[in-house]
Amino acid sequence: MAALIDLSIAGRTYQVACRDGEEDNLRAAARLVDGKAREALAGLGTLSEARQFLFASLLLADQLIDDKPDAVPPPPPEPRGPDPQLVERAEWLATHLESLAAQLENSASNP
């Protein structure tokens, strides 16, 4: 069963659910995030909550990369063009909808 625990990060309390037995790990993770959020705030001054968490996550990622360079995920694959089958289906639907719209216009103008 999930447990609800309170985490204090950057002076705010957040209630978070976790699996039974994972409370200590979650609290330890929250302490790391709290430390980095406070570090970001101290280094950059006043930040919105979103930017404070953004910089905290970047500081944590930087620390992870320094400790374990192979932990960095590979870049995402290059974007490919749209799926030809989806394009064909979308074109068919567009043609069908245009046909229906034309029929509706004709029936409205010829009561």
mmCIF file with all atom_site columns, C-alpha atoms in Angstrom:
data_model
loop_
_atom_site.group_PDB
_atom_site.id
_atom_site.type_symbol
_atom_site.label_atom_id
_atom_site.label_alt_id
_atom_site.label_comp_id
_atom_site.label_asym_id
_atom_site.label_entity_id
_atom_site.label_seq_id
_atom_site.pdbx_PDB_ins_code
_atom_site.Cartn_x
_atom_site.Cartn_y
_atom_site.Cartn_z
_atom_site.occupancy
_atom_site.B_iso_or_equiv
_atom_site.pdbx_formal_charge
_atom_site.auth_seq_id
_atom_site.auth_comp_id
_atom_site.auth_asym_id
_atom_site.auth_atom_id
_atom_site.pdbx_PDB_model_num
ATOM 1   C CA . MET A 1 1   ? 0.000   0.000  0.000   1.00 0.00 ? 1   MET A CA 1
ATOM 2   C CA . ALA A 1 2   ? 1.243   3.515  -0.752  1.00 0.00 ? 2   ALA A CA 1
ATOM 3   C CA . ALA A 1 3   ? 2.363   5.746  2.076   1.00 0.00 ? 3   ALA A CA 1
ATOM 4   C CA . LEU A 1 4   ? 1.997   9.531  2.107   1.00 0.00 ? 4   LEU A CA 1
ATOM 5   C CA . ILE A 1 5   ? 4.954   11.426 3.493   1.00 0.00 ? 5   ILE A CA 1
ATOM 6   C CA . ASP A 1 6   ? 5.707   15.112 3.858   1.00 0.00 ? 6   ASP A CA 1
ATOM 7   C CA . LEU A 1 7   ? 8.880   16.395 2.214   1.00 0.00 ? 7   LEU A CA 1
ATOM 8   C CA . SER A 1 8   ? 10.345  19.831 2.855   1.00 0.00 ? 8   SER A CA 1
ATOM 9   C CA . ILE A 1 9   ? 12.120  21.302 -0.149  1.00 0.00 ? 9   ILE A CA 1
ATOM 10  C CA . ALA A 1 10  ? 13.266  24.912 -0.374  1.00 0.00 ? 10  ALA A CA 1
ATOM 11  C CA . GLY A 1 11  ? 11.092  25.940 2.550   1.00 0.00 ? 11  GLY A CA 1
ATOM 12  C CA . ARG A 1 12  ? 7.892   24.379 1.208   1.00 0.00 ? 12  ARG A CA 1
ATOM 13  C CA . THR A 1 13  ? 6.250   21.159 2.253   1.00 0.00 ? 13  THR A CA 1
ATOM 14  C CA . TYR A 1 14  ? 5.050   18.680 -0.348  1.00 0.00 ? 14  TYR A CA 1
ATOM 15  C CA . GLN A 1 15  ? 3.000   15.574 0.349   1.00 0.00 ? 15  GLN A CA 1
ATOM 16  C CA . VAL A 1 16  ? 4.192   12.696 -1.813  1.00 0.00 ? 16  VAL A CA 1
ATOM 17  C CA . ALA A 1 17  ? 3.058   9.103  -2.131  1.00 0.00 ? 17  ALA A CA 1
ATOM 18  C CA . CYS A 1 18  ? 5.547   6.250  -2.197  1.00 0.00 ? 18  CYS A CA 1
ATOM 19  C CA . ARG A 1 19  ? 5.552   2.506  -1.800  1.00 0.00 ? 19  ARG A CA 1
ATOM 20  C CA . ASP A 1 20  ? 5.859   1.046  1.663   1.00 0.00 ? 20  ASP A CA 1
ATOM 21  C CA . GLY A 1 21  ? 9.495   0.704  2.615   1.00 0.00 ? 21  GLY A CA 1
ATOM 22  C CA . GLU A 1 22  ? 10.719  3.443  0.255   1.00 0.00 ? 22  GLU A CA 1
ATOM 23  C CA . GLU A 1 23  ? 10.132  6.327  2.661   1.00 0.00 ? 23  GLU A CA 1
ATOM 24  C CA . ASP A 1 24  ? 13.787  6.634  3.738   1.00 0.00 ? 24  ASP A CA 1
ATOM 25  C CA . ASN A 1 25  ? 15.044  6.673  0.147   1.00 0.00 ? 25  ASN A CA 1
ATOM 26  C CA . LEU A 1 26  ? 12.484  9.296  -0.812  1.00 0.00 ? 26  LEU A CA 1
ATOM 27  C CA . ARG A 1 27  ? 13.420  11.458 2.178   1.00 0.00 ? 27  ARG A CA 1
ATOM 28  C CA . ALA A 1 28  ? 17.125  11.153 1.260   1.00 0.00 ? 28  ALA A CA 1
ATOM 29  C CA . ALA A 1 29  ? 16.321  12.167 -2.324  1.00 0.00 ? 29  ALA A CA 1
ATOM 30  C CA . ALA A 1 30  ? 14.298  15.123 -1.032  1.00 0.00 ? 30  ALA A CA 1
ATOM 31  C CA . ARG A 1 31  ? 17.271  16.236 1.101   1.00 0.00 ? 31  ARG A CA 1
ATOM 32  C CA . LEU A 1 32  ? 19.476  16.211 -2.018  1.00 0.00 ? 32  LEU A CA 1
ATOM 33  C CA . VAL A 1 33  ? 16.927  18.210 -4.005  1.00 0.00 ? 33  VAL A CA 1
ATOM 34  C CA . ASP A 1 34  ? 16.453  20.604 -1.085  1.00 0.00 ? 34  ASP A CA 1
ATOM 35  C CA . GLY A 1 35  ? 20.202  21.176 -0.866  1.00 0.00 ? 35  GLY A CA 1
ATOM 36  C CA . LYS A 1 36  ? 20.525  21.864 -4.582  1.00 0.00 ? 36  LYS A CA 1
ATOM 37  C CA . ALA A 1 37  ? 17.417  24.095 -4.590  1.00 0.00 ? 37  ALA A CA 1
ATOM 38  C CA . ARG A 1 38  ? 18.919  26.152 -1.769  1.00 0.00 ? 38  ARG A CA 1
ATOM 39  C CA . GLU A 1 39  ? 22.275  26.224 -3.586  1.00 0.00 ? 39  GLU A CA 1
ATOM 40  C CA . ALA A 1 40  ? 20.557  27.541 -6.726  1.00 0.00 ? 40  ALA A CA 1
ATOM 41  C CA . LEU A 1 41  ? 18.724  30.171 -4.706  1.00 0.00 ? 41  LEU A CA 1
ATOM 42  C CA . ALA A 1 42  ? 21.897  31.261 -2.927  1.00 0.00 ? 42  ALA A CA 1
ATOM 43  C CA . GLY A 1 43  ? 23.827  31.511 -6.192  1.00 0.00 ? 43  GLY A CA 1
ATOM 44  C CA . LEU A 1 44  ? 21.191  33.140 -8.347  1.00 0.00 ? 44  LEU A CA 1
ATOM 45  C CA . GLY A 1 45  ? 19.050  35.134 -5.932  1.00 0.00 ? 45  GLY A CA 1
ATOM 46  C CA . THR A 1 46  ? 15.288  35.280 -6.173  1.00 0.00 ? 46  THR A CA 1
ATOM 47  C CA . LEU A 1 47  ? 13.852  32.560 -8.392  1.00 0.00 ? 47  LEU A CA 1
ATOM 48  C CA . SER A 1 48  ? 10.369  31.317 -9.131  1.00 0.00 ? 48  SER A CA 1
ATOM 49  C CA . GLU A 1 49  ? 9.612   27.883 -7.749  1.00 0.00 ? 49  GLU A CA 1
ATOM 50  C CA . ALA A 1 50  ? 9.787   26.369 -11.231 1.00 0.00 ? 50  ALA A CA 1
ATOM 51  C CA . ARG A 1 51  ? 13.170  27.936 -12.012 1.00 0.00 ? 51  ARG A CA 1
ATOM 52  C CA . GLN A 1 52  ? 14.501  26.962 -8.600  1.00 0.00 ? 52  GLN A CA 1
ATOM 53  C CA . PHE A 1 53  ? 13.593  23.320 -9.287  1.00 0.00 ? 53  PHE A CA 1
ATOM 54  C CA . LEU A 1 54  ? 14.969  23.604 -12.822 1.00 0.00 ? 54  LEU A CA 1
ATOM 55  C CA . PHE A 1 55  ? 18.353  24.777 -11.559 1.00 0.00 ? 55  PHE A CA 1
ATOM 56  C CA . ALA A 1 56  ? 18.311  22.222 -8.734  1.00 0.00 ? 56  ALA A CA 1
ATOM 57  C CA . SER A 1 57  ? 17.734  19.447 -11.258 1.00 0.00 ? 57  SER A CA 1
ATOM 58  C CA . LEU A 1 58  ? 20.518  20.785 -13.483 1.00 0.00 ? 58  LEU A CA 1
ATOM 59  C CA . LEU A 1 59  ? 22.911  20.926 -10.530 1.00 0.00 ? 59  LEU A CA 1
ATOM 60  C CA . LEU A 1 60  ? 22.003  17.343 -9.594  1.00 0.00 ? 60  LEU A CA 1
ATOM 61  C CA . ALA A 1 61  ? 22.433  16.184 -13.190 1.00 0.00 ? 61  ALA A CA 1
ATOM 62  C CA . ASP A 1 62  ? 25.804  17.916 -13.375 1.00 0.00 ? 62  ASP A CA 1
ATOM 63  C CA . GLN A 1 63  ? 26.857  16.166 -10.169 1.00 0.00 ? 63  GLN A CA 1
ATOM 64  C CA . LEU A 1 64  ? 25.693  12.827 -11.569 1.00 0.00 ? 64  LEU A CA 1
ATOM 65  C CA . ILE A 1 65  ? 27.619  13.381 -14.800 1.00 0.00 ? 65  ILE A CA 1
ATOM 66  C CA . ASP A 1 66  ? 30.773  14.283 -12.866 1.00 0.00 ? 66  ASP A CA 1
ATOM 67  C CA . ASP A 1 67  ? 30.439  11.161 -10.696 1.00 0.00 ? 67  ASP A CA 1
ATOM 68  C CA . LYS A 1 68  ? 29.344  8.772  -13.454 1.00 0.00 ? 68  LYS A CA 1
ATOM 69  C CA . PRO A 1 69  ? 29.916  10.130 -16.977 1.00 0.00 ? 69  PRO A CA 1
ATOM 70  C CA . ASP A 1 70  ? 28.423  6.968  -18.496 1.00 0.00 ? 70  ASP A CA 1
ATOM 71  C CA . ALA A 1 71  ? 25.118  7.724  -16.733 1.00 0.00 ? 71  ALA A CA 1
ATOM 72  C CA . VAL A 1 72  ? 24.298  10.363 -19.341 1.00 0.00 ? 72  VAL A CA 1
ATOM 73  C CA . PRO A 1 73  ? 21.614  9.015  -21.666 1.00 0.00 ? 73  PRO A CA 1
ATOM 74  C CA . PRO A 1 74  ? 22.360  9.070  -25.380 1.00 0.00 ? 74  PRO A CA 1
ATOM 75  C CA . PRO A 1 75  ? 20.857  11.922 -27.376 1.00 0.00 ? 75  PRO A CA 1
ATOM 76  C CA . PRO A 1 76  ? 17.400  11.288 -28.784 1.00 0.00 ? 76  PRO A CA 1
ATOM 77  C CA . PRO A 1 77  ? 17.282  9.889  -32.313 1.00 0.00 ? 77  PRO A CA 1
ATOM 78  C CA . GLU A 1 78  ? 17.071  12.319 -35.161 1.00 0.00 ? 78  GLU A CA 1
ATOM 79  C CA . PRO A 1 79  ? 13.469  13.128 -35.989 1.00 0.00 ? 79  PRO A CA 1
ATOM 80  C CA . ARG A 1 80  ? 12.164  11.220 -38.965 1.00 0.00 ? 80  ARG A CA 1
ATOM 81  C CA . GLY A 1 81  ? 9.497   12.333 -41.319 1.00 0.00 ? 81  GLY A CA 1
ATOM 82  C CA . PRO A 1 82  ? 5.885   11.438 -40.631 1.00 0.00 ? 82  PRO A CA 1
ATOM 83  C CA . ASP A 1 83  ? 4.782   7.843  -41.014 1.00 0.00 ? 83  ASP A CA 1
ATOM 84  C CA . PRO A 1 84  ? 3.651   7.412  -44.647 1.00 0.00 ? 84  PRO A CA 1
ATOM 85  C CA . GLN A 1 85  ? 0.664   5.290  -43.588 1.00 0.00 ? 85  GLN A CA 1
ATOM 86  C CA . LEU A 1 86  ? -0.505  8.019  -41.192 1.00 0.00 ? 86  LEU A CA 1
ATOM 87  C CA . VAL A 1 87  ? -0.084  10.665 -43.896 1.00 0.00 ? 87  VAL A CA 1
ATOM 88  C CA . GLU A 1 88  ? -2.129  8.585  -46.330 1.00 0.00 ? 88  GLU A CA 1
ATOM 89  C CA . ARG A 1 89  ? -4.859  8.030  -43.708 1.00 0.00 ? 89  ARG A CA 1
ATOM 90  C CA . ALA A 1 90  ? -4.946  11.740 -42.801 1.00 0.00 ? 90  ALA A CA 1
ATOM 91  C CA . GLU A 1 91  ? -5.256  12.686 -46.470 1.00 0.00 ? 91  GLU A CA 1
ATOM 92  C CA . TRP A 1 92  ? -8.107  10.201 -46.929 1.00 0.00 ? 92  TRP A CA 1
ATOM 93  C CA . LEU A 1 93  ? -9.883  11.616 -43.858 1.00 0.00 ? 93  LEU A CA 1
ATOM 94  C CA . ALA A 1 94  ? -9.402  15.195 -45.099 1.00 0.00 ? 94  ALA A CA 1
ATOM 95  C CA . THR A 1 95  ? -10.837 14.300 -48.502 1.00 0.00 ? 95  THR A CA 1
ATOM 96  C CA . HIS A 1 96  ? -13.772 12.506 -46.873 1.00 0.00 ? 96  HIS A CA 1
ATOM 97  C CA . LEU A 1 97  ? -14.485 15.458 -44.553 1.00 0.00 ? 97  LEU A CA 1
ATOM 98  C CA . GLU A 1 98  ? -14.333 17.908 -47.473 1.00 0.00 ? 98  GLU A CA 1
ATOM 99  C CA . SER A 1 99  ? -16.810 15.735 -49.365 1.00 0.00 ? 99  SER A CA 1
ATOM 100 C CA . LEU A 1 100 ? -19.173 15.673 -46.392 1.00 0.00 ? 100 LEU A CA 1
ATOM 101 C CA . ALA A 1 101 ? -18.874 19.436 -45.962 1.00 0.00 ? 101 ALA A CA 1
ATOM 102 C CA . ALA A 1 102 ? -19.699 19.951 -49.642 1.00 0.00 ? 102 ALA A CA 1
ATOM 103 C CA . GLN A 1 103 ? -22.764 17.696 -49.329 1.00 0.00 ? 103 GLN A CA 1
ATOM 104 C CA . LEU A 1 104 ? -23.944 19.629 -46.277 1.00 0.00 ? 104 LEU A CA 1
ATOM 105 C CA . GLU A 1 105 ? -23.483 22.950 -48.073 1.00 0.00 ? 105 GLU A CA 1
ATOM 106 C CA . ASN A 1 106 ? -25.427 21.673 -51.074 1.00 0.00 ? 106 ASN A CA 1
ATOM 107 C CA . SER A 1 107 ? -28.289 20.404 -48.925 1.00 0.00 ? 107 SER A CA 1
ATOM 108 C CA . ALA A 1 108 ? -28.410 23.691 -46.984 1.00 0.00 ? 108 ALA A CA 1
ATOM 109 C CA . SER A 1 109 ? -28.524 25.801 -50.149 1.00 0.00 ? 109 SER A CA 1
ATOM 110 C CA . ASN A 1 110 ? -31.112 23.540 -51.844 1.00 0.00 ? 110 ASN A CA 1
ATOM 111 C CA . PRO A 1 111 ? -33.840 23.011 -49.229 1.00 0.00 ? 111 PRO A CA 1
#
